Short mmCIF file of C-alpha atoms and ligand atoms in Angstrom, two decimals:
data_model
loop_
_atom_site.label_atom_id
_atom_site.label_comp_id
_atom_site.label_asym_id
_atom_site.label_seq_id
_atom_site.Cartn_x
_atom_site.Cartn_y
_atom_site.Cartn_z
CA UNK A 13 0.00 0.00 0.00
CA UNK A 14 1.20 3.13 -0.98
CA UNK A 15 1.06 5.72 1.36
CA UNK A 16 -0.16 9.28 0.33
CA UNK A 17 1.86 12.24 1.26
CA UNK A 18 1.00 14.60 3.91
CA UNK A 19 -0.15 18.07 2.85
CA UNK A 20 3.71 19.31 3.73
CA UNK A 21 5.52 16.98 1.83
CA UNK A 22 3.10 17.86 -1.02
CA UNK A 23 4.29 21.48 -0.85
CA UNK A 24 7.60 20.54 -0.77
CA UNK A 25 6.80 18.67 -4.27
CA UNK A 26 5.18 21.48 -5.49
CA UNK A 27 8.28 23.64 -4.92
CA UNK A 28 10.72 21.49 -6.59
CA UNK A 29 7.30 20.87 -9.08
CA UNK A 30 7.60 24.43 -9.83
CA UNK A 31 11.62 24.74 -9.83
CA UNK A 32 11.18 21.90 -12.85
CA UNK A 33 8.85 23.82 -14.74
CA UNK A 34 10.99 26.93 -15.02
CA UNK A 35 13.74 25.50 -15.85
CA UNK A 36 12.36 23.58 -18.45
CA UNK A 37 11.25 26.48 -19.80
CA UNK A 38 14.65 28.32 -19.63
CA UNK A 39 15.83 25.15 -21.82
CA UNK A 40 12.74 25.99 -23.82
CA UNK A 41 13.98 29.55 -24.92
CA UNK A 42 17.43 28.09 -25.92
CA UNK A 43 16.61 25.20 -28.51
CA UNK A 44 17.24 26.28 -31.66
CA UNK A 45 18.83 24.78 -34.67
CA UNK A 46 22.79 25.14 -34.13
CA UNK A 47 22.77 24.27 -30.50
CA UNK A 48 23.84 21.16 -29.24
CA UNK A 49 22.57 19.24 -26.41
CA UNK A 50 25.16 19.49 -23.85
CA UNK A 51 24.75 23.38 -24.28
CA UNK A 52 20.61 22.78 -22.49
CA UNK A 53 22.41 20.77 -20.02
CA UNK A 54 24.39 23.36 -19.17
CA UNK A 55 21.20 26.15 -18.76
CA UNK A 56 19.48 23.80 -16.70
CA UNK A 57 22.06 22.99 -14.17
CA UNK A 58 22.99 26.31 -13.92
CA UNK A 59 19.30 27.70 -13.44
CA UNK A 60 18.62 24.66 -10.76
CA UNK A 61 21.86 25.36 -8.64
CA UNK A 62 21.14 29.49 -9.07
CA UNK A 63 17.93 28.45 -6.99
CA UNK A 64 19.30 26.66 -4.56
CA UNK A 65 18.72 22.86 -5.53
CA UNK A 66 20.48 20.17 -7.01
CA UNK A 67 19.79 18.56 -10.58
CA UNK A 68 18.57 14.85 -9.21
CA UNK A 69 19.33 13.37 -12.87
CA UNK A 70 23.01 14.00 -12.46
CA UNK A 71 24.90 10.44 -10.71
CA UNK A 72 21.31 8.57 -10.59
CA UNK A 73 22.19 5.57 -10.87
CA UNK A 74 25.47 7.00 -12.82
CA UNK A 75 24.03 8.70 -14.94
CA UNK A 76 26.68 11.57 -16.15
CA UNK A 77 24.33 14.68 -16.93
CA UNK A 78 21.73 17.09 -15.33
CA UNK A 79 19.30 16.14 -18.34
CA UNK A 80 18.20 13.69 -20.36
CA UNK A 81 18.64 15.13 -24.24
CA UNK A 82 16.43 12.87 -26.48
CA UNK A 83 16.64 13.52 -29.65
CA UNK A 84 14.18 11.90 -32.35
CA UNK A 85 14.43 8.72 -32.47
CA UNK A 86 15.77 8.15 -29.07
CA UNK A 87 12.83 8.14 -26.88
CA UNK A 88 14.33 8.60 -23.55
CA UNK A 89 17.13 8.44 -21.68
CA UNK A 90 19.50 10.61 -24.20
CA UNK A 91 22.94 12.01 -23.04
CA UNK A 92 23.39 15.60 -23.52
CA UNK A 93 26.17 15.71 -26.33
CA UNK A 94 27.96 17.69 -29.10
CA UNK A 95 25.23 16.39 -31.13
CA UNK A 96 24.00 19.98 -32.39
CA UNK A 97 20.04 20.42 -33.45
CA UNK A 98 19.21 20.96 -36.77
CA UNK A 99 15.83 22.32 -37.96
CA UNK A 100 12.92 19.55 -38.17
CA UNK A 101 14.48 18.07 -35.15
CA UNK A 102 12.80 17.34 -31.95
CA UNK A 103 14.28 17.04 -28.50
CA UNK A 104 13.03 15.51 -25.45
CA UNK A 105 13.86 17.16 -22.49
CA UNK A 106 13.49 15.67 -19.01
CA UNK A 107 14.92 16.89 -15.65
CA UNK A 108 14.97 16.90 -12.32
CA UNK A 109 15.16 18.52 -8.93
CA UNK A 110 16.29 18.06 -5.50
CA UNK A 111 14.98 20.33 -3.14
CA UNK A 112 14.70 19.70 0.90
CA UNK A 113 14.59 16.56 0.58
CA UNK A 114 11.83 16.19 -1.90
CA UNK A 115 12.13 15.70 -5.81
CA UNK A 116 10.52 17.27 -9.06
CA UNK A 117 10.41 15.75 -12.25
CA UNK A 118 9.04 16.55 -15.60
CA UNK A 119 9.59 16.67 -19.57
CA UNK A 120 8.65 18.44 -22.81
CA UNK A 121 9.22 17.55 -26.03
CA UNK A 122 10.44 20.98 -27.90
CA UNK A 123 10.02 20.95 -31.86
CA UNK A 124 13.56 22.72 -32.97
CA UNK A 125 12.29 25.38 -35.46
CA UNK A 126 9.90 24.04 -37.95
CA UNK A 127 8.71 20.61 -37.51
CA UNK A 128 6.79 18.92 -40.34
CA UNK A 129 2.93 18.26 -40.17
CA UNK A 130 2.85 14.74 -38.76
CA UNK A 131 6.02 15.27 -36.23
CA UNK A 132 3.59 18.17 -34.85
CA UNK A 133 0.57 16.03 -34.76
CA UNK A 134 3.17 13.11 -32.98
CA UNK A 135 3.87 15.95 -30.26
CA UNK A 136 -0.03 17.41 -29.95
CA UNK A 137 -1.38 13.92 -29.66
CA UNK A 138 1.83 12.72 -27.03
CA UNK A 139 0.93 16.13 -24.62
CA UNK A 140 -2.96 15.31 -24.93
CA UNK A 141 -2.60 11.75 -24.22
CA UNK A 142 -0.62 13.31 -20.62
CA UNK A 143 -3.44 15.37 -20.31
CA UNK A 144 -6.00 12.29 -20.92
CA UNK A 145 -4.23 10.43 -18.43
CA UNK A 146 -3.81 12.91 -15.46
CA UNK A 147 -7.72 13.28 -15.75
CA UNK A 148 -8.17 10.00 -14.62
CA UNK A 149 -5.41 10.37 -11.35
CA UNK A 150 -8.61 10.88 -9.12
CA UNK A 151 -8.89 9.49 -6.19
CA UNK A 152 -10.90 6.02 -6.20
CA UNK A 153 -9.31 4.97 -9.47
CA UNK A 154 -6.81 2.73 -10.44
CA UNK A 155 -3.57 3.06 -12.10
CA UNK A 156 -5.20 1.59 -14.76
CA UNK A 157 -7.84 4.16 -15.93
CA UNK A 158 -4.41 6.73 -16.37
CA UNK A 159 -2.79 3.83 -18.83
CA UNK A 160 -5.68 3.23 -20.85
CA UNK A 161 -6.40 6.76 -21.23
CA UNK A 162 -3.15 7.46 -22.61
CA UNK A 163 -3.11 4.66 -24.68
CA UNK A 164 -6.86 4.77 -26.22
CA UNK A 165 -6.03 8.17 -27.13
CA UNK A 166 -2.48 7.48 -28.57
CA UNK A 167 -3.33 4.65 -30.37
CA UNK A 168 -6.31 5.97 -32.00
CA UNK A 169 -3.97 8.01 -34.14
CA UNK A 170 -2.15 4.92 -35.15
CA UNK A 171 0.89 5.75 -33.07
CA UNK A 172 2.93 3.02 -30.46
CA UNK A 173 2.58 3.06 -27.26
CA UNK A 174 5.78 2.61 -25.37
CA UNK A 175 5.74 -0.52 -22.91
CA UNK A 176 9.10 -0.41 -21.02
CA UNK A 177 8.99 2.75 -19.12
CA UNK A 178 6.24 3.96 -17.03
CA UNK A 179 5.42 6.70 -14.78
CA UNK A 180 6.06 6.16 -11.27
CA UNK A 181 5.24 8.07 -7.86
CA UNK A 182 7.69 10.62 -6.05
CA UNK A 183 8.70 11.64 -2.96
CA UNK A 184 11.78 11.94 -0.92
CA UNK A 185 13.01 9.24 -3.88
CA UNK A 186 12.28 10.47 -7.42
CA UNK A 187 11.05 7.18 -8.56
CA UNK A 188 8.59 5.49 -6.02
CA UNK A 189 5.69 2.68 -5.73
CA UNK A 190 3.37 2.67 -7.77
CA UNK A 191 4.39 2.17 -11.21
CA UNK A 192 2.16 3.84 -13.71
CA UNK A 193 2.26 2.30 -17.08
CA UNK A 194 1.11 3.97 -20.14
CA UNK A 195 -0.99 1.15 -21.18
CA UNK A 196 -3.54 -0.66 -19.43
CA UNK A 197 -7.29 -1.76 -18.65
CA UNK A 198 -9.89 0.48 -16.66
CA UNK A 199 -10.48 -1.11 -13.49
CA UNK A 200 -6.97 -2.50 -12.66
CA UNK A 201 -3.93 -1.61 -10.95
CA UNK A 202 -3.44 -0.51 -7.34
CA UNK A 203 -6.07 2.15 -6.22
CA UNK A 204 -5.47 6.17 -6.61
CA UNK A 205 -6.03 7.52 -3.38
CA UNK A 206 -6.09 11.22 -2.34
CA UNK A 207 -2.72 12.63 -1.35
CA UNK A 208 -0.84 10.29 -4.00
CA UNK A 209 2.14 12.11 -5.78
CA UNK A 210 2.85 10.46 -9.12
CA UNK A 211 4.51 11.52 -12.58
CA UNK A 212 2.76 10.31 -15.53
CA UNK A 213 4.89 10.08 -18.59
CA UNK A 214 3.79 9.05 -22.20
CA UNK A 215 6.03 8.14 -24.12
CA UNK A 216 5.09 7.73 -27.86
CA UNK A 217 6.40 6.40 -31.20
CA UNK A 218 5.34 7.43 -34.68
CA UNK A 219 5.90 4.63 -35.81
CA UNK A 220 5.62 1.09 -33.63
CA UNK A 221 6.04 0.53 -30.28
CA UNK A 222 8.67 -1.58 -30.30
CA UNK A 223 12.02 0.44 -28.77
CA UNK A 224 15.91 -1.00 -27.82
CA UNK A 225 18.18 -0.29 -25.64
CA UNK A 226 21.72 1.76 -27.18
CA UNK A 227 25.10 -0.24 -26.57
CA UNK A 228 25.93 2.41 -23.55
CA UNK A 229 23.05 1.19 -21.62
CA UNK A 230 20.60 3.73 -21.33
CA UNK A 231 19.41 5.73 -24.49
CA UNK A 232 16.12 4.47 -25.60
CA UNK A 233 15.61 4.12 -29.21
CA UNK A 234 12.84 3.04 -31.48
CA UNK A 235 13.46 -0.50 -33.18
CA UNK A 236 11.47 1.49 -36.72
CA UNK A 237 14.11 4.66 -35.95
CA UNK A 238 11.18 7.09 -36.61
CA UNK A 239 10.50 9.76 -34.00
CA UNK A 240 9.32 9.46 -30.20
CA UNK A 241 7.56 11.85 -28.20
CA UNK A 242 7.64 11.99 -24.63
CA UNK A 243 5.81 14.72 -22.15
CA UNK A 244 5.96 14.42 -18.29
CA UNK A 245 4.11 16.36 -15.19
CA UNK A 246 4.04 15.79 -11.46
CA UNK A 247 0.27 15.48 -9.97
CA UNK A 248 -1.46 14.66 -6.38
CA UNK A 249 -4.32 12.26 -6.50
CA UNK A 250 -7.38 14.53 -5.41
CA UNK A 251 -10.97 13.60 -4.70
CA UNK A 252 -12.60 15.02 -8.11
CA UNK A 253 -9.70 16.37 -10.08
CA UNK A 254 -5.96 15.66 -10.32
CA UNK A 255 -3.91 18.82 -9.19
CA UNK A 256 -0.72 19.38 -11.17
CA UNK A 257 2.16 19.91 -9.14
CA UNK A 258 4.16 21.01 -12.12
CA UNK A 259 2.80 22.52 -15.60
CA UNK A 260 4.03 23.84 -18.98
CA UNK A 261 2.25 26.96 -18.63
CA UNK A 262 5.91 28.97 -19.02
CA UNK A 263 6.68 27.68 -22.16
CA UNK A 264 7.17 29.69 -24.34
CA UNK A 265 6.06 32.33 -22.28
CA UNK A 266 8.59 34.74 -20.64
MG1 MG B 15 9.76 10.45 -14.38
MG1 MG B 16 11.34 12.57 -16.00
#
């Protein structure tokens, strides 16, 4: 049983909730086609440790960077690099906080100057199918109703729904019980109950679902090599209606 988070620890999350969201919109303002990847690792750790936290991603479980950098075809998971964007691309962006002993956690998917038609419809649907999912983290649920929601929606466009990751809850640890798959049947999975922190996290192929893991042991590619979207927010379970603990409202936006 999973135990829901007192109304402290959930403003602690909503801190390091909003930390995340900032800075992924300071990352935001600097993709653009001639940048490379390890340059938005470098504006993100720099705008987390100017406000007082610590990038969580950095050393978990070794990993070397403050962000995950995936770019098209790798769905998560991507080191930051010299790789440098090119219009068309897209780039998954996913960080972390550490804040007082509580953790934030979150990703966009940022088009890098002008995308083509169905790469834009491959990041609309990805964000909806988030959106689809946290409408269903309300308490008396189950894990579940998020999955298929995300799914349903996903794969009604005829895109894949990735299998091996999954969202997950957080805490004082950034991944915690329960799991929350993207996938799934209404009805199932451990029960949502109010005061729940979780991070729900699509993560969706153009192409099929199927994905593989890159020789260094964590970029996640797709097995087709077309392009993966992947969008991330923190919620608490609520009775009635999820409430986000971090958003993309300052996107684009300064
Ligand atoms: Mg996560
Ligand atoms: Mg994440």
């Amino acid at each position: 049983m999973v135990r829901p988070k007192t109304e402290e620890e959930i403003e602690l999350l909503r801190i390091n909730g909003e930390l995340v969201s900032r800075t992924l919109a300071e990352v935001g303002k600097a993709v653009a086609p001639g940048v490379t990847t390890k340059e938005l690792d470098r504006v993100a750790e720099t705008f987390i440790r100017d406000h007082g936290a610590v990038p969580n991603f950095l050393g978990f479980d070794g990993f070397p960077s403050s962000i995950c950098a995936s770019v098209n075809d790798v769905v998560v998971h991507g080191f930051p690099s010299d790789y440098v964007l090119k219009e068309g691309d897209i780039v998954s962006i996913d960080l972390g906080t550490l804040y007082k002993g509580y953790n934030g956690d979150s990703a966009y998917t940022f088009p890098v100057g002008e995308v083509d038609a169905d790469t834009r419809q491959l990041l609309d649907v990805t964000k909806e199918s988030l959106f689809r999912g946290i409408a269903e983290a309300v308490a008396g649920h189950r894990v579940g109703d998020i999955g298929h929601a995300v799914q349903s929606y996903a794969e009604s466009f005829g895109f894949g729904v990735v299998r091996e990751l999954e969202g997950h809850g957080i805490g004082r640890k950034m991944h915690e019980e329960p799991g929350v798959p993207n996938y799934g049947k209404p009805g199932r999975g451990p029960k949502l109950v109010d005061g729940m922190t979780i991070c729900i996290e699509p993560m969706i192929n153009a192409g099929t679902r199927g994905v593989y893991l890159a020789k260094n042991g964590w970029a996640v590619h797709t097995a087709d090599h077309r392009k993966s979207a992947h969008f991330e927010l923190t919620v608490v379970v609520r009775h009635g209606h999820a409430e986000q603990l971090s958003t993309f409202d300052y996107i684009g936006k300064d």
